[in-house]
Amino acid sequence: MALMTTQQAVSGGLLPVYSAVASPDTLVADGRTALHVKNGSGASITATVTSRANAGAGLAQANNVVTIPAGSERLISIDQVGFADPTNGGLATVTYSATATITSAALRI
C-alpha cells in the first residue's frame, strides 16, 4: 500500500507529477482531493475507491468503480463522507484491476 502525495493546485498553475500506481494506493479524502488516473495500456481497467462500511446516519455507501478505457484517463472525486476511513487516519483506498502502464496523481483543488 502506498500513500500518494497530494499536489496542491495554485493560482499560477500546477503541472502535476504522475507516478506508477500500486494496488492498493491510499490518498487524503478531504472533500477537495481528486484522483487523476491515466491508462496507458491497450485494454480498459477499473479503479475502485473503497467505501466506508457506513457513510453515516445508517446509510450504506457503495464502492466507486470507475472504468478507464484503453489509452484514456479519468478524474475521480474522492468524497470525504463516503470514502475517508477513520480506521486509517481518514485516508481513501484505491485498487486497480491492472497496474502495468497505469499512472495517477492526487490533486487538491
mmCIF file with all atom_site columns, N, CA and C in Angstrom, residues 31-105:
data_model
loop_
_atom_site.group_PDB
_atom_site.id
_atom_site.type_symbol
_atom_site.label_atom_id
_atom_site.label_alt_id
_atom_site.label_comp_id
_atom_site.label_asym_id
_atom_site.label_entity_id
_atom_site.label_seq_id
_atom_site.pdbx_PDB_ins_code
_atom_site.Cartn_x
_atom_site.Cartn_y
_atom_site.Cartn_z
_atom_site.occupancy
_atom_site.B_iso_or_equiv
_atom_site.pdbx_formal_charge
_atom_site.auth_seq_id
_atom_site.auth_comp_id
_atom_site.auth_asym_id
_atom_site.auth_atom_id
_atom_site.pdbx_PDB_model_num
ATOM 1   N N  . GLY A 1 31  ? -12.440 15.905 0.733   1.00 0.00 ? 31  GLY A N  1
ATOM 2   C CA . GLY A 1 31  ? -13.510 16.588 0.023   1.00 0.00 ? 31  GLY A CA 1
ATOM 3   C C  . GLY A 1 31  ? -13.007 17.569 -1.028  1.00 0.00 ? 31  GLY A C  1
ATOM 4   N N  . ARG A 1 32  ? -11.703 17.830 -1.065  1.00 0.00 ? 32  ARG A N  1
ATOM 5   C CA . ARG A 1 32  ? -11.113 18.732 -2.049  1.00 0.00 ? 32  ARG A CA 1
ATOM 6   C C  . ARG A 1 32  ? -10.086 18.024 -2.928  1.00 0.00 ? 32  ARG A C  1
ATOM 7   N N  . THR A 1 33  ? -9.920  16.731 -2.704  1.00 0.00 ? 33  THR A N  1
ATOM 8   C CA . THR A 1 33  ? -8.907  15.972 -3.424  1.00 0.00 ? 33  THR A CA 1
ATOM 9   C C  . THR A 1 33  ? -9.567  15.074 -4.465  1.00 0.00 ? 33  THR A C  1
ATOM 10  N N  . ALA A 1 34  ? -8.928  14.983 -5.623  1.00 0.00 ? 34  ALA A N  1
ATOM 11  C CA . ALA A 1 34  ? -9.391  14.109 -6.692  1.00 0.00 ? 34  ALA A CA 1
ATOM 12  C C  . ALA A 1 34  ? -8.218  13.245 -7.146  1.00 0.00 ? 34  ALA A C  1
ATOM 13  N N  . LEU A 1 35  ? -8.552  12.120 -7.736  1.00 0.00 ? 35  LEU A N  1
ATOM 14  C CA . LEU A 1 35  ? -7.550  11.203 -8.254  1.00 0.00 ? 35  LEU A CA 1
ATOM 15  C C  . LEU A 1 35  ? -7.629  11.236 -9.777  1.00 0.00 ? 35  LEU A C  1
ATOM 16  N N  . HIS A 1 36  ? -6.512  11.567 -10.425 1.00 0.00 ? 36  HIS A N  1
ATOM 17  C CA . HIS A 1 36  ? -6.452  11.564 -11.891 1.00 0.00 ? 36  HIS A CA 1
ATOM 18  C C  . HIS A 1 36  ? -5.675  10.322 -12.307 1.00 0.00 ? 36  HIS A C  1
ATOM 19  N N  . VAL A 1 37  ? -6.349  9.430  -13.044 1.00 0.00 ? 37  VAL A N  1
ATOM 20  C CA . VAL A 1 37  ? -5.754  8.156  -13.463 1.00 0.00 ? 37  VAL A CA 1
ATOM 21  C C  . VAL A 1 37  ? -5.603  8.158  -14.975 1.00 0.00 ? 37  VAL A C  1
ATOM 22  N N  . LYS A 1 38  ? -4.404  7.800  -15.442 1.00 0.00 ? 38  LYS A N  1
ATOM 23  C CA . LYS A 1 38  ? -4.118  7.676  -16.873 1.00 0.00 ? 38  LYS A CA 1
ATOM 24  C C  . LYS A 1 38  ? -3.863  6.204  -17.191 1.00 0.00 ? 38  LYS A C  1
ATOM 25  N N  . ASN A 1 39  ? -4.590  5.694  -18.171 1.00 0.00 ? 39  ASN A N  1
ATOM 26  C CA . ASN A 1 39  ? -4.454  4.296  -18.583 1.00 0.00 ? 39  ASN A CA 1
ATOM 27  C C  . ASN A 1 39  ? -3.658  4.237  -19.879 1.00 0.00 ? 39  ASN A C  1
ATOM 28  N N  . GLY A 1 40  ? -2.409  3.840  -19.788 1.00 0.00 ? 40  GLY A N  1
ATOM 29  C CA . GLY A 1 40  ? -1.559  3.732  -20.959 1.00 0.00 ? 40  GLY A CA 1
ATOM 30  C C  . GLY A 1 40  ? -1.584  2.349  -21.582 1.00 0.00 ? 40  GLY A C  1
ATOM 31  N N  . SER A 1 41  ? -2.451  1.464  -21.080 1.00 0.00 ? 41  SER A N  1
ATOM 32  C CA . SER A 1 41  ? -2.477  0.094  -21.592 1.00 0.00 ? 41  SER A CA 1
ATOM 33  C C  . SER A 1 41  ? -3.404  -0.027 -22.797 1.00 0.00 ? 41  SER A C  1
ATOM 34  N N  . GLY A 1 42  ? -3.411  -1.185 -23.398 1.00 0.00 ? 42  GLY A N  1
ATOM 35  C CA . GLY A 1 42  ? -4.244  -1.445 -24.561 1.00 0.00 ? 42  GLY A CA 1
ATOM 36  C C  . GLY A 1 42  ? -5.604  -2.029 -24.217 1.00 0.00 ? 42  GLY A C  1
ATOM 37  N N  . ALA A 1 43  ? -5.957  -2.035 -22.937 1.00 0.00 ? 43  ALA A N  1
ATOM 38  C CA . ALA A 1 43  ? -7.250  -2.572 -22.501 1.00 0.00 ? 43  ALA A CA 1
ATOM 39  C C  . ALA A 1 43  ? -7.837  -1.671 -21.422 1.00 0.00 ? 43  ALA A C  1
ATOM 40  N N  . SER A 1 44  ? -9.145  -1.723 -21.273 1.00 0.00 ? 44  SER A N  1
ATOM 41  C CA . SER A 1 44  ? -9.800  -0.988 -20.188 1.00 0.00 ? 44  SER A CA 1
ATOM 42  C C  . SER A 1 44  ? -9.383  -1.558 -18.846 1.00 0.00 ? 44  SER A C  1
ATOM 43  N N  . ILE A 1 45  ? -9.345  -0.697 -17.839 1.00 0.00 ? 45  ILE A N  1
ATOM 44  C CA . ILE A 1 45  ? -9.096  -1.137 -16.465 1.00 0.00 ? 45  ILE A CA 1
ATOM 45  C C  . ILE A 1 45  ? -10.162 -0.497 -15.575 1.00 0.00 ? 45  ILE A C  1
ATOM 46  N N  . THR A 1 46  ? -10.225 -0.932 -14.341 1.00 0.00 ? 46  THR A N  1
ATOM 47  C CA . THR A 1 46  ? -11.094 -0.273 -13.373 1.00 0.00 ? 46  THR A CA 1
ATOM 48  C C  . THR A 1 46  ? -10.265 0.219  -12.200 1.00 0.00 ? 46  THR A C  1
ATOM 49  N N  . ALA A 1 47  ? -10.671 1.367  -11.679 1.00 0.00 ? 47  ALA A N  1
ATOM 50  C CA . ALA A 1 47  ? -10.141 1.896  -10.423 1.00 0.00 ? 47  ALA A CA 1
ATOM 51  C C  . ALA A 1 47  ? -11.308 1.861  -9.444  1.00 0.00 ? 47  ALA A C  1
ATOM 52  N N  . THR A 1 48  ? -11.094 1.250  -8.285  1.00 0.00 ? 48  THR A N  1
ATOM 53  C CA . THR A 1 48  ? -12.160 1.126  -7.290  1.00 0.00 ? 48  THR A CA 1
ATOM 54  C C  . THR A 1 48  ? -11.767 1.868  -6.029  1.00 0.00 ? 48  THR A C  1
ATOM 55  N N  . VAL A 1 49  ? -12.569 2.874  -5.670  1.00 0.00 ? 49  VAL A N  1
ATOM 56  C CA . VAL A 1 49  ? -12.382 3.605  -4.419  1.00 0.00 ? 49  VAL A CA 1
ATOM 57  C C  . VAL A 1 49  ? -13.260 2.895  -3.389  1.00 0.00 ? 49  VAL A C  1
ATOM 58  N N  . THR A 1 50  ? -12.614 2.347  -2.358  1.00 0.00 ? 50  THR A N  1
ATOM 59  C CA . THR A 1 50  ? -13.319 1.559  -1.355  1.00 0.00 ? 50  THR A CA 1
ATOM 60  C C  . THR A 1 50  ? -14.112 2.466  -0.430  1.00 0.00 ? 50  THR A C  1
ATOM 61  N N  . SER A 1 51  ? -15.381 2.131  -0.243  1.00 0.00 ? 51  SER A N  1
ATOM 62  C CA . SER A 1 51  ? -16.240 2.949  0.618   1.00 0.00 ? 51  SER A CA 1
ATOM 63  C C  . SER A 1 51  ? -16.034 2.590  2.079   1.00 0.00 ? 51  SER A C  1
ATOM 64  N N  . ARG A 1 52  ? -16.453 3.496  2.926   1.00 0.00 ? 52  ARG A N  1
ATOM 65  C CA . ARG A 1 52  ? -16.563 3.171  4.341   1.00 0.00 ? 52  ARG A CA 1
ATOM 66  C C  . ARG A 1 52  ? -17.717 2.196  4.472   1.00 0.00 ? 52  ARG A C  1
ATOM 67  N N  . ALA A 1 53  ? -17.693 1.376  5.486   1.00 0.00 ? 53  ALA A N  1
ATOM 68  C CA . ALA A 1 53  ? -18.790 0.429  5.692   1.00 0.00 ? 53  ALA A CA 1
ATOM 69  C C  . ALA A 1 53  ? -20.103 1.168  5.915   1.00 0.00 ? 53  ALA A C  1
ATOM 70  N N  . ASN A 1 54  ? -20.024 2.324  6.535   1.00 0.00 ? 54  ASN A N  1
ATOM 71  C CA . ASN A 1 54  ? -21.227 3.096  6.836   1.00 0.00 ? 54  ASN A CA 1
ATOM 72  C C  . ASN A 1 54  ? -20.884 4.563  6.642   1.00 0.00 ? 54  ASN A C  1
ATOM 73  N N  . ALA A 1 55  ? -21.598 5.237  5.777   1.00 0.00 ? 55  ALA A N  1
ATOM 74  C CA . ALA A 1 55  ? -21.314 6.634  5.467   1.00 0.00 ? 55  ALA A CA 1
ATOM 75  C C  . ALA A 1 55  ? -22.013 7.603  6.415   1.00 0.00 ? 55  ALA A C  1
ATOM 76  N N  . GLY A 1 56  ? -22.573 7.111  7.474   1.00 0.00 ? 56  GLY A N  1
ATOM 77  C CA . GLY A 1 56  ? -23.237 7.974  8.444   1.00 0.00 ? 56  GLY A CA 1
ATOM 78  C C  . GLY A 1 56  ? -24.743 7.837  8.351   1.00 0.00 ? 56  GLY A C  1
ATOM 79  N N  . ALA A 1 57  ? -25.420 8.110  9.418   1.00 0.00 ? 57  ALA A N  1
ATOM 80  C CA . ALA A 1 57  ? -26.885 8.049  9.508   1.00 0.00 ? 57  ALA A CA 1
ATOM 81  C C  . ALA A 1 57  ? -27.415 6.678  9.092   1.00 0.00 ? 57  ALA A C  1
ATOM 82  N N  . GLY A 1 58  ? -26.582 5.640  9.269   1.00 0.00 ? 58  GLY A N  1
ATOM 83  C CA . GLY A 1 58  ? -27.014 4.290  8.952   1.00 0.00 ? 58  GLY A CA 1
ATOM 84  C C  . GLY A 1 58  ? -27.102 3.984  7.467   1.00 0.00 ? 58  GLY A C  1
ATOM 85  N N  . LEU A 1 59  ? -26.581 4.872  6.617   1.00 0.00 ? 59  LEU A N  1
ATOM 86  C CA . LEU A 1 59  ? -26.673 4.676  5.176   1.00 0.00 ? 59  LEU A CA 1
ATOM 87  C C  . LEU A 1 59  ? -25.474 3.891  4.666   1.00 0.00 ? 59  LEU A C  1
ATOM 88  N N  . ALA A 1 60  ? -25.731 2.886  3.872   1.00 0.00 ? 60  ALA A N  1
ATOM 89  C CA . ALA A 1 60  ? -24.645 2.119  3.263   1.00 0.00 ? 60  ALA A CA 1
ATOM 90  C C  . ALA A 1 60  ? -24.073 2.914  2.100   1.00 0.00 ? 60  ALA A C  1
ATOM 91  N N  . GLN A 1 61  ? -22.784 2.823  1.909   1.00 0.00 ? 61  GLN A N  1
ATOM 92  C CA . GLN A 1 61  ? -22.092 3.530  0.820   1.00 0.00 ? 61  GLN A CA 1
ATOM 93  C C  . GLN A 1 61  ? -21.463 2.471  -0.078  1.00 0.00 ? 61  GLN A C  1
ATOM 94  N N  . ALA A 1 62  ? -21.744 2.534  -1.361  1.00 0.00 ? 62  ALA A N  1
ATOM 95  C CA . ALA A 1 62  ? -21.167 1.571  -2.307  1.00 0.00 ? 62  ALA A CA 1
ATOM 96  C C  . ALA A 1 62  ? -19.766 2.008  -2.702  1.00 0.00 ? 62  ALA A C  1
ATOM 97  N N  . ASN A 1 63  ? -18.942 1.045  -3.088  1.00 0.00 ? 63  ASN A N  1
ATOM 98  C CA . ASN A 1 63  ? -17.643 1.375  -3.665  1.00 0.00 ? 63  ASN A CA 1
ATOM 99  C C  . ASN A 1 63  ? -17.865 2.180  -4.943  1.00 0.00 ? 63  ASN A C  1
ATOM 100 N N  . ASN A 1 64  ? -16.928 3.047  -5.274  1.00 0.00 ? 64  ASN A N  1
ATOM 101 C CA . ASN A 1 64  ? -16.982 3.796  -6.524  1.00 0.00 ? 64  ASN A CA 1
ATOM 102 C C  . ASN A 1 64  ? -16.069 3.092  -7.521  1.00 0.00 ? 64  ASN A C  1
ATOM 103 N N  . VAL A 1 65  ? -16.660 2.414  -8.497  1.00 0.00 ? 65  VAL A N  1
ATOM 104 C CA . VAL A 1 65  ? -15.911 1.662  -9.503  1.00 0.00 ? 65  VAL A CA 1
ATOM 105 C C  . VAL A 1 65  ? -15.951 2.463  -10.800 1.00 0.00 ? 65  VAL A C  1
ATOM 106 N N  . VAL A 1 66  ? -14.766 2.878  -11.258 1.00 0.00 ? 66  VAL A N  1
ATOM 107 C CA . VAL A 1 66  ? -14.662 3.722  -12.448 1.00 0.00 ? 66  VAL A CA 1
ATOM 108 C C  . VAL A 1 66  ? -13.898 2.966  -13.530 1.00 0.00 ? 66  VAL A C  1
ATOM 109 N N  . THR A 1 67  ? -14.505 2.847  -14.697 1.00 0.00 ? 67  THR A N  1
ATOM 110 C CA . THR A 1 67  ? -13.846 2.212  -15.842 1.00 0.00 ? 67  THR A CA 1
ATOM 111 C C  . THR A 1 67  ? -13.044 3.263  -16.590 1.00 0.00 ? 67  THR A C  1
ATOM 112 N N  . ILE A 1 68  ? -11.801 2.922  -16.878 1.00 0.00 ? 68  ILE A N  1
ATOM 113 C CA . ILE A 1 68  ? -10.928 3.816  -17.631 1.00 0.00 ? 68  ILE A CA 1
ATOM 114 C C  . ILE A 1 68  ? -10.567 3.091  -18.928 1.00 0.00 ? 68  ILE A C  1
ATOM 115 N N  . PRO A 1 69  ? -11.120 3.557  -20.056 1.00 0.00 ? 69  PRO A N  1
ATOM 116 C CA . PRO A 1 69  ? -10.856 2.882  -21.329 1.00 0.00 ? 69  PRO A CA 1
ATOM 117 C C  . PRO A 1 69  ? -9.373  2.900  -21.691 1.00 0.00 ? 69  PRO A C  1
ATOM 118 N N  . ALA A 1 70  ? -8.989  1.988  -22.569 1.00 0.00 ? 70  ALA A N  1
ATOM 119 C CA . ALA A 1 70  ? -7.609  1.911  -23.053 1.00 0.00 ? 70  ALA A CA 1
ATOM 120 C C  . ALA A 1 70  ? -7.180  3.260  -23.611 1.00 0.00 ? 70  ALA A C  1
ATOM 121 N N  . GLY A 1 71  ? -5.982  3.703  -23.212 1.00 0.00 ? 71  GLY A N  1
ATOM 122 C CA . GLY A 1 71  ? -5.427  4.949  -23.725 1.00 0.00 ? 71  GLY A CA 1
ATOM 123 C C  . GLY A 1 71  ? -6.147  6.196  -23.276 1.00 0.00 ? 71  GLY A C  1
ATOM 124 N N  . SER A 1 72  ? -6.963  6.094  -22.239 1.00 0.00 ? 72  SER A N  1
ATOM 125 C CA . SER A 1 72  ? -7.763  7.230  -21.782 1.00 0.00 ? 72  SER A CA 1
ATOM 126 C C  . SER A 1 72  ? -7.409  7.587  -20.342 1.00 0.00 ? 72  SER A C  1
ATOM 127 N N  . GLU A 1 73  ? -8.111  8.537  -19.804 1.00 0.00 ? 73  GLU A N  1
ATOM 128 C CA . GLU A 1 73  ? -7.883  8.972  -18.426 1.00 0.00 ? 73  GLU A CA 1
ATOM 129 C C  . GLU A 1 73  ? -9.190  9.421  -17.805 1.00 0.00 ? 73  GLU A C  1
ATOM 130 N N  . ARG A 1 74  ? -9.229  9.428  -16.468 1.00 0.00 ? 74  ARG A N  1
ATOM 131 C CA . ARG A 1 74  ? -10.411 9.852  -15.730 1.00 0.00 ? 74  ARG A CA 1
ATOM 132 C C  . ARG A 1 74  ? -9.977  10.615 -14.476 1.00 0.00 ? 74  ARG A C  1
ATOM 133 N N  . LEU A 1 75  ? -10.764 11.636 -14.139 1.00 0.00 ? 75  LEU A N  1
ATOM 134 C CA . LEU A 1 75  ? -10.586 12.390 -12.901 1.00 0.00 ? 75  LEU A CA 1
ATOM 135 C C  . LEU A 1 75  ? -11.699 11.951 -11.961 1.00 0.00 ? 75  LEU A C  1
ATOM 136 N N  . ILE A 1 76  ? -11.328 11.403 -10.804 1.00 0.00 ? 76  ILE A N  1
ATOM 137 C CA . ILE A 1 76  ? -12.278 10.802 -9.866  1.00 0.00 ? 76  ILE A CA 1
ATOM 138 C C  . ILE A 1 76  ? -12.302 11.628 -8.581  1.00 0.00 ? 76  ILE A C  1
ATOM 139 N N  . SER A 1 77  ? -13.469 12.172 -8.244  1.00 0.00 ? 77  SER A N  1
ATOM 140 C CA . SER A 1 77  ? -13.557 12.911 -6.977  1.00 0.00 ? 77  SER A CA 1
ATOM 141 C C  . SER A 1 77  ? -13.558 11.921 -5.819  1.00 0.00 ? 77  SER A C  1
ATOM 142 N N  . ILE A 1 78  ? -12.954 12.336 -4.720  1.00 0.00 ? 78  ILE A N  1
ATOM 143 C CA . ILE A 1 78  ? -12.857 11.488 -3.525  1.00 0.00 ? 78  ILE A CA 1
ATOM 144 C C  . ILE A 1 78  ? -13.648 12.170 -2.414  1.00 0.00 ? 78  ILE A C  1
ATOM 145 N N  . ASP A 1 79  ? -14.874 11.726 -2.247  1.00 0.00 ? 79  ASP A N  1
ATOM 146 C CA . ASP A 1 79  ? -15.792 12.302 -1.270  1.00 0.00 ? 79  ASP A CA 1
ATOM 147 C C  . ASP A 1 79  ? -15.352 11.946 0.148   1.00 0.00 ? 79  ASP A C  1
ATOM 148 N N  . GLN A 1 80  ? -15.284 12.937 1.010   1.00 0.00 ? 80  GLN A N  1
ATOM 149 C CA . GLN A 1 80  ? -14.826 12.716 2.384   1.00 0.00 ? 80  GLN A CA 1
ATOM 150 C C  . GLN A 1 80  ? -15.799 11.843 3.172   1.00 0.00 ? 80  GLN A C  1
ATOM 151 N N  . VAL A 1 81  ? -17.082 12.111 3.068   1.00 0.00 ? 81  VAL A N  1
ATOM 152 C CA . VAL A 1 81  ? -18.065 11.396 3.876   1.00 0.00 ? 81  VAL A CA 1
ATOM 153 C C  . VAL A 1 81  ? -18.104 9.915  3.526   1.00 0.00 ? 81  VAL A C  1
ATOM 154 N N  . GLY A 1 82  ? -18.081 9.596  2.240   1.00 0.00 ? 82  GLY A N  1
ATOM 155 C CA . GLY A 1 82  ? -18.234 8.208  1.836   1.00 0.00 ? 82  GLY A CA 1
ATOM 156 C C  . GLY A 1 82  ? -16.958 7.397  1.803   1.00 0.00 ? 82  GLY A C  1
ATOM 157 N N  . PHE A 1 83  ? -15.785 8.069  1.718   1.00 0.00 ? 83  PHE A N  1
ATOM 158 C CA . PHE A 1 83  ? -14.562 7.301  1.452   1.00 0.00 ? 83  PHE A CA 1
ATOM 159 C C  . PHE A 1 83  ? -13.414 7.518  2.430   1.00 0.00 ? 83  PHE A C  1
ATOM 160 N N  . ALA A 1 84  ? -13.506 8.491  3.329   1.00 0.00 ? 84  ALA A N  1
ATOM 161 C CA . ALA A 1 84  ? -12.461 8.691  4.345   1.00 0.00 ? 84  ALA A CA 1
ATOM 162 C C  . ALA A 1 84  ? -12.641 7.638  5.434   1.00 0.00 ? 84  ALA A C  1
ATOM 163 N N  . ASP A 1 85  ? -11.683 6.753  5.561   1.00 0.00 ? 85  ASP A N  1
ATOM 164 C CA . ASP A 1 85  ? -11.774 5.640  6.507   1.00 0.00 ? 85  ASP A CA 1
ATOM 165 C C  . ASP A 1 85  ? -11.162 6.043  7.845   1.00 0.00 ? 85  ASP A C  1
ATOM 166 N N  . PRO A 1 86  ? -11.978 6.157  8.891   1.00 0.00 ? 86  PRO A N  1
ATOM 167 C CA . PRO A 1 86  ? -11.446 6.587  10.188  1.00 0.00 ? 86  PRO A CA 1
ATOM 168 C C  . PRO A 1 86  ? -10.461 5.594  10.797  1.00 0.00 ? 86  PRO A C  1
ATOM 169 N N  . THR A 1 87  ? -10.442 4.356  10.328  1.00 0.00 ? 87  THR A N  1
ATOM 170 C CA . THR A 1 87  ? -9.521  3.366  10.892  1.00 0.00 ? 87  THR A CA 1
ATOM 171 C C  . THR A 1 87  ? -8.106  3.511  10.336  1.00 0.00 ? 87  THR A C  1
ATOM 172 N N  . ASN A 1 88  ? -7.918  4.305  9.269   1.00 0.00 ? 88  ASN A N  1
ATOM 173 C CA . ASN A 1 88  ? -6.562  4.502  8.737   1.00 0.00 ? 88  ASN A CA 1
ATOM 174 C C  . ASN A 1 88  ? -6.212  5.990  8.634   1.00 0.00 ? 88  ASN A C  1
ATOM 175 N N  . GLY A 1 89  ? -6.753  6.784  9.543   1.00 0.00 ? 89  GLY A N  1
ATOM 176 C CA . GLY A 1 89  ? -6.409  8.204  9.588   1.00 0.00 ? 89  GLY A CA 1
ATOM 177 C C  . GLY A 1 89  ? -7.169  9.058  8.591   1.00 0.00 ? 89  GLY A C  1
ATOM 178 N N  . GLY A 1 90  ? -8.312  8.575  8.107   1.00 0.00 ? 90  GLY A N  1
ATOM 179 C CA . GLY A 1 90  ? -9.121  9.365  7.191   1.00 0.00 ? 90  GLY A CA 1
ATOM 180 C C  . GLY A 1 90  ? -8.697  9.280  5.737   1.00 0.00 ? 90  GLY A C  1
ATOM 181 N N  . LEU A 1 91  ? -7.926  8.252  5.403   1.00 0.00 ? 91  LEU A N  1
ATOM 182 C CA . LEU A 1 91  ? -7.485  8.083  4.023   1.00 0.00 ? 91  LEU A CA 1
ATOM 183 C C  . LEU A 1 91  ? -8.506  7.271  3.222   1.00 0.00 ? 91  LEU A C  1
ATOM 184 N N  . ALA A 1 92  ? -8.518  7.491  1.914   1.00 0.00 ? 92  ALA A N  1
ATOM 185 C CA . ALA A 1 92  ? -9.299  6.666  1.000   1.00 0.00 ? 92  ALA A CA 1
ATOM 186 C C  . ALA A 1 92  ? -8.362  5.621  0.404   1.00 0.00 ? 92  ALA A C  1
ATOM 187 N N  . THR A 1 93  ? -8.909  4.462  0.084   1.00 0.00 ? 93  THR A N  1
ATOM 188 C CA . THR A 1 93  ? -8.128  3.377  -0.513  1.00 0.00 ? 93  THR A CA 1
ATOM 189 C C  . THR A 1 93  ? -8.627  3.122  -1.924  1.00 0.00 ? 93  THR A C  1
ATOM 190 N N  . VAL A 1 94  ? -7.671  3.014  -2.857  1.00 0.00 ? 94  VAL A N  1
ATOM 191 C CA . VAL A 1 94  ? -7.985  2.768  -4.265  1.00 0.00 ? 94  VAL A CA 1
ATOM 192 C C  . VAL A 1 94  ? -7.247  1.514  -4.726  1.00 0.00 ? 94  VAL A C  1
ATOM 193 N N  . THR A 1 95  ? -7.974  0.620  -5.395  1.00 0.00 ? 95  THR A N  1
ATOM 194 C CA . THR A 1 95  ? -7.352  -0.548 -6.010  1.00 0.00 ? 95  THR A CA 1
ATOM 195 C C  . THR A 1 95  ? -7.572  -0.469 -7.523  1.00 0.00 ? 95  THR A C  1
ATOM 196 N N  . TYR A 1 96  ? -6.727  -1.154 -8.254  1.00 0.00 ? 96  TYR A N  1
ATOM 197 C CA . TYR A 1 96  ? -6.772  -1.130 -9.717  1.00 0.00 ? 96  TYR A CA 1
ATOM 198 C C  . TYR A 1 96  ? -6.838  -2.561 -10.236 1.00 0.00 ? 96  TYR A C  1
ATOM 199 N N  . SER A 1 97  ? -7.571  -2.777 -11.325 1.00 0.00 ? 97  SER A N  1
ATOM 200 C CA . SER A 1 97  ? -7.668  -4.115 -11.894 1.00 0.00 ? 97  SER A CA 1
ATOM 201 C C  . SER A 1 97  ? -6.378  -4.511 -12.612 1.00 0.00 ? 97  SER A C  1
ATOM 202 N N  . ALA A 1 98  ? -5.556  -3.541 -12.947 1.00 0.00 ? 98  ALA A N  1
ATOM 203 C CA . ALA A 1 98  ? -4.236  -3.776 -13.542 1.00 0.00 ? 98  ALA A CA 1
ATOM 204 C C  . ALA A 1 98  ? -3.354  -2.603 -13.143 1.00 0.00 ? 98  ALA A C  1
ATOM 205 N N  . THR A 1 99  ? -2.033  -2.810 -13.147 1.00 0.00 ? 99  THR A N  1
ATOM 206 C CA . THR A 1 99  ? -1.139  -1.713 -12.758 1.00 0.00 ? 99  THR A CA 1
ATOM 207 C C  . THR A 1 99  ? -0.105  -1.368 -13.826 1.00 0.00 ? 99  THR A C  1
ATOM 208 N N  . ALA A 1 100 ? 0.133   -2.268 -14.774 1.00 0.00 ? 100 ALA A N  1
ATOM 209 C CA . ALA A 1 100 ? 1.133   -2.007 -15.804 1.00 0.00 ? 100 ALA A CA 1
ATOM 210 C C  . ALA A 1 100 ? 0.691   -0.846 -16.674 1.00 0.00 ? 100 ALA A C  1
ATOM 211 N N  . THR A 1 101 ? 1.544   0.121  -16.857 1.00 0.00 ? 101 THR A N  1
ATOM 212 C CA . THR A 1 101 ? 1.341   1.329  -17.674 1.00 0.00 ? 101 THR A CA 1
ATOM 213 C C  . THR A 1 101 ? 0.203   2.229  -17.167 1.00 0.00 ? 101 THR A C  1
ATOM 214 N N  . ILE A 1 102 ? -0.129  2.094  -15.876 1.00 0.00 ? 102 ILE A N  1
ATOM 215 C CA . ILE A 1 102 ? -1.147  2.955  -15.275 1.00 0.00 ? 102 ILE A CA 1
ATOM 216 C C  . ILE A 1 102 ? -0.450  3.938  -14.351 1.00 0.00 ? 102 ILE A C  1
ATOM 217 N N  . THR A 1 103 ? -0.747  5.231  -14.510 1.00 0.00 ? 103 THR A N  1
ATOM 218 C CA . THR A 1 103 ? -0.175  6.258  -13.649 1.00 0.00 ? 103 THR A CA 1
ATOM 219 C C  . THR A 1 103 ? -1.307  7.091  -13.046 1.00 0.00 ? 103 THR A C  1
ATOM 220 N N  . SER A 1 104 ? -0.984  7.758  -11.940 1.00 0.00 ? 104 SER A N  1
ATOM 221 C CA . SER A 1 104 ? -2.003  8.583  -11.299 1.00 0.00 ? 104 SER A CA 1
ATOM 222 C C  . SER A 1 104 ? -1.352  9.733  -10.540 1.00 0.00 ? 104 SER A C  1
ATOM 223 N N  . ALA A 1 105 ? -2.216  10.685 -10.183 1.00 0.00 ? 105 ALA A N  1
ATOM 224 C CA . ALA A 1 105 ? -1.808  11.828 -9.357  1.00 0.00 ? 105 ALA A CA 1
ATOM 225 C C  . ALA A 1 105 ? -2.979  12.200 -8.461  1.00 0.00 ? 105 ALA A C  1
#
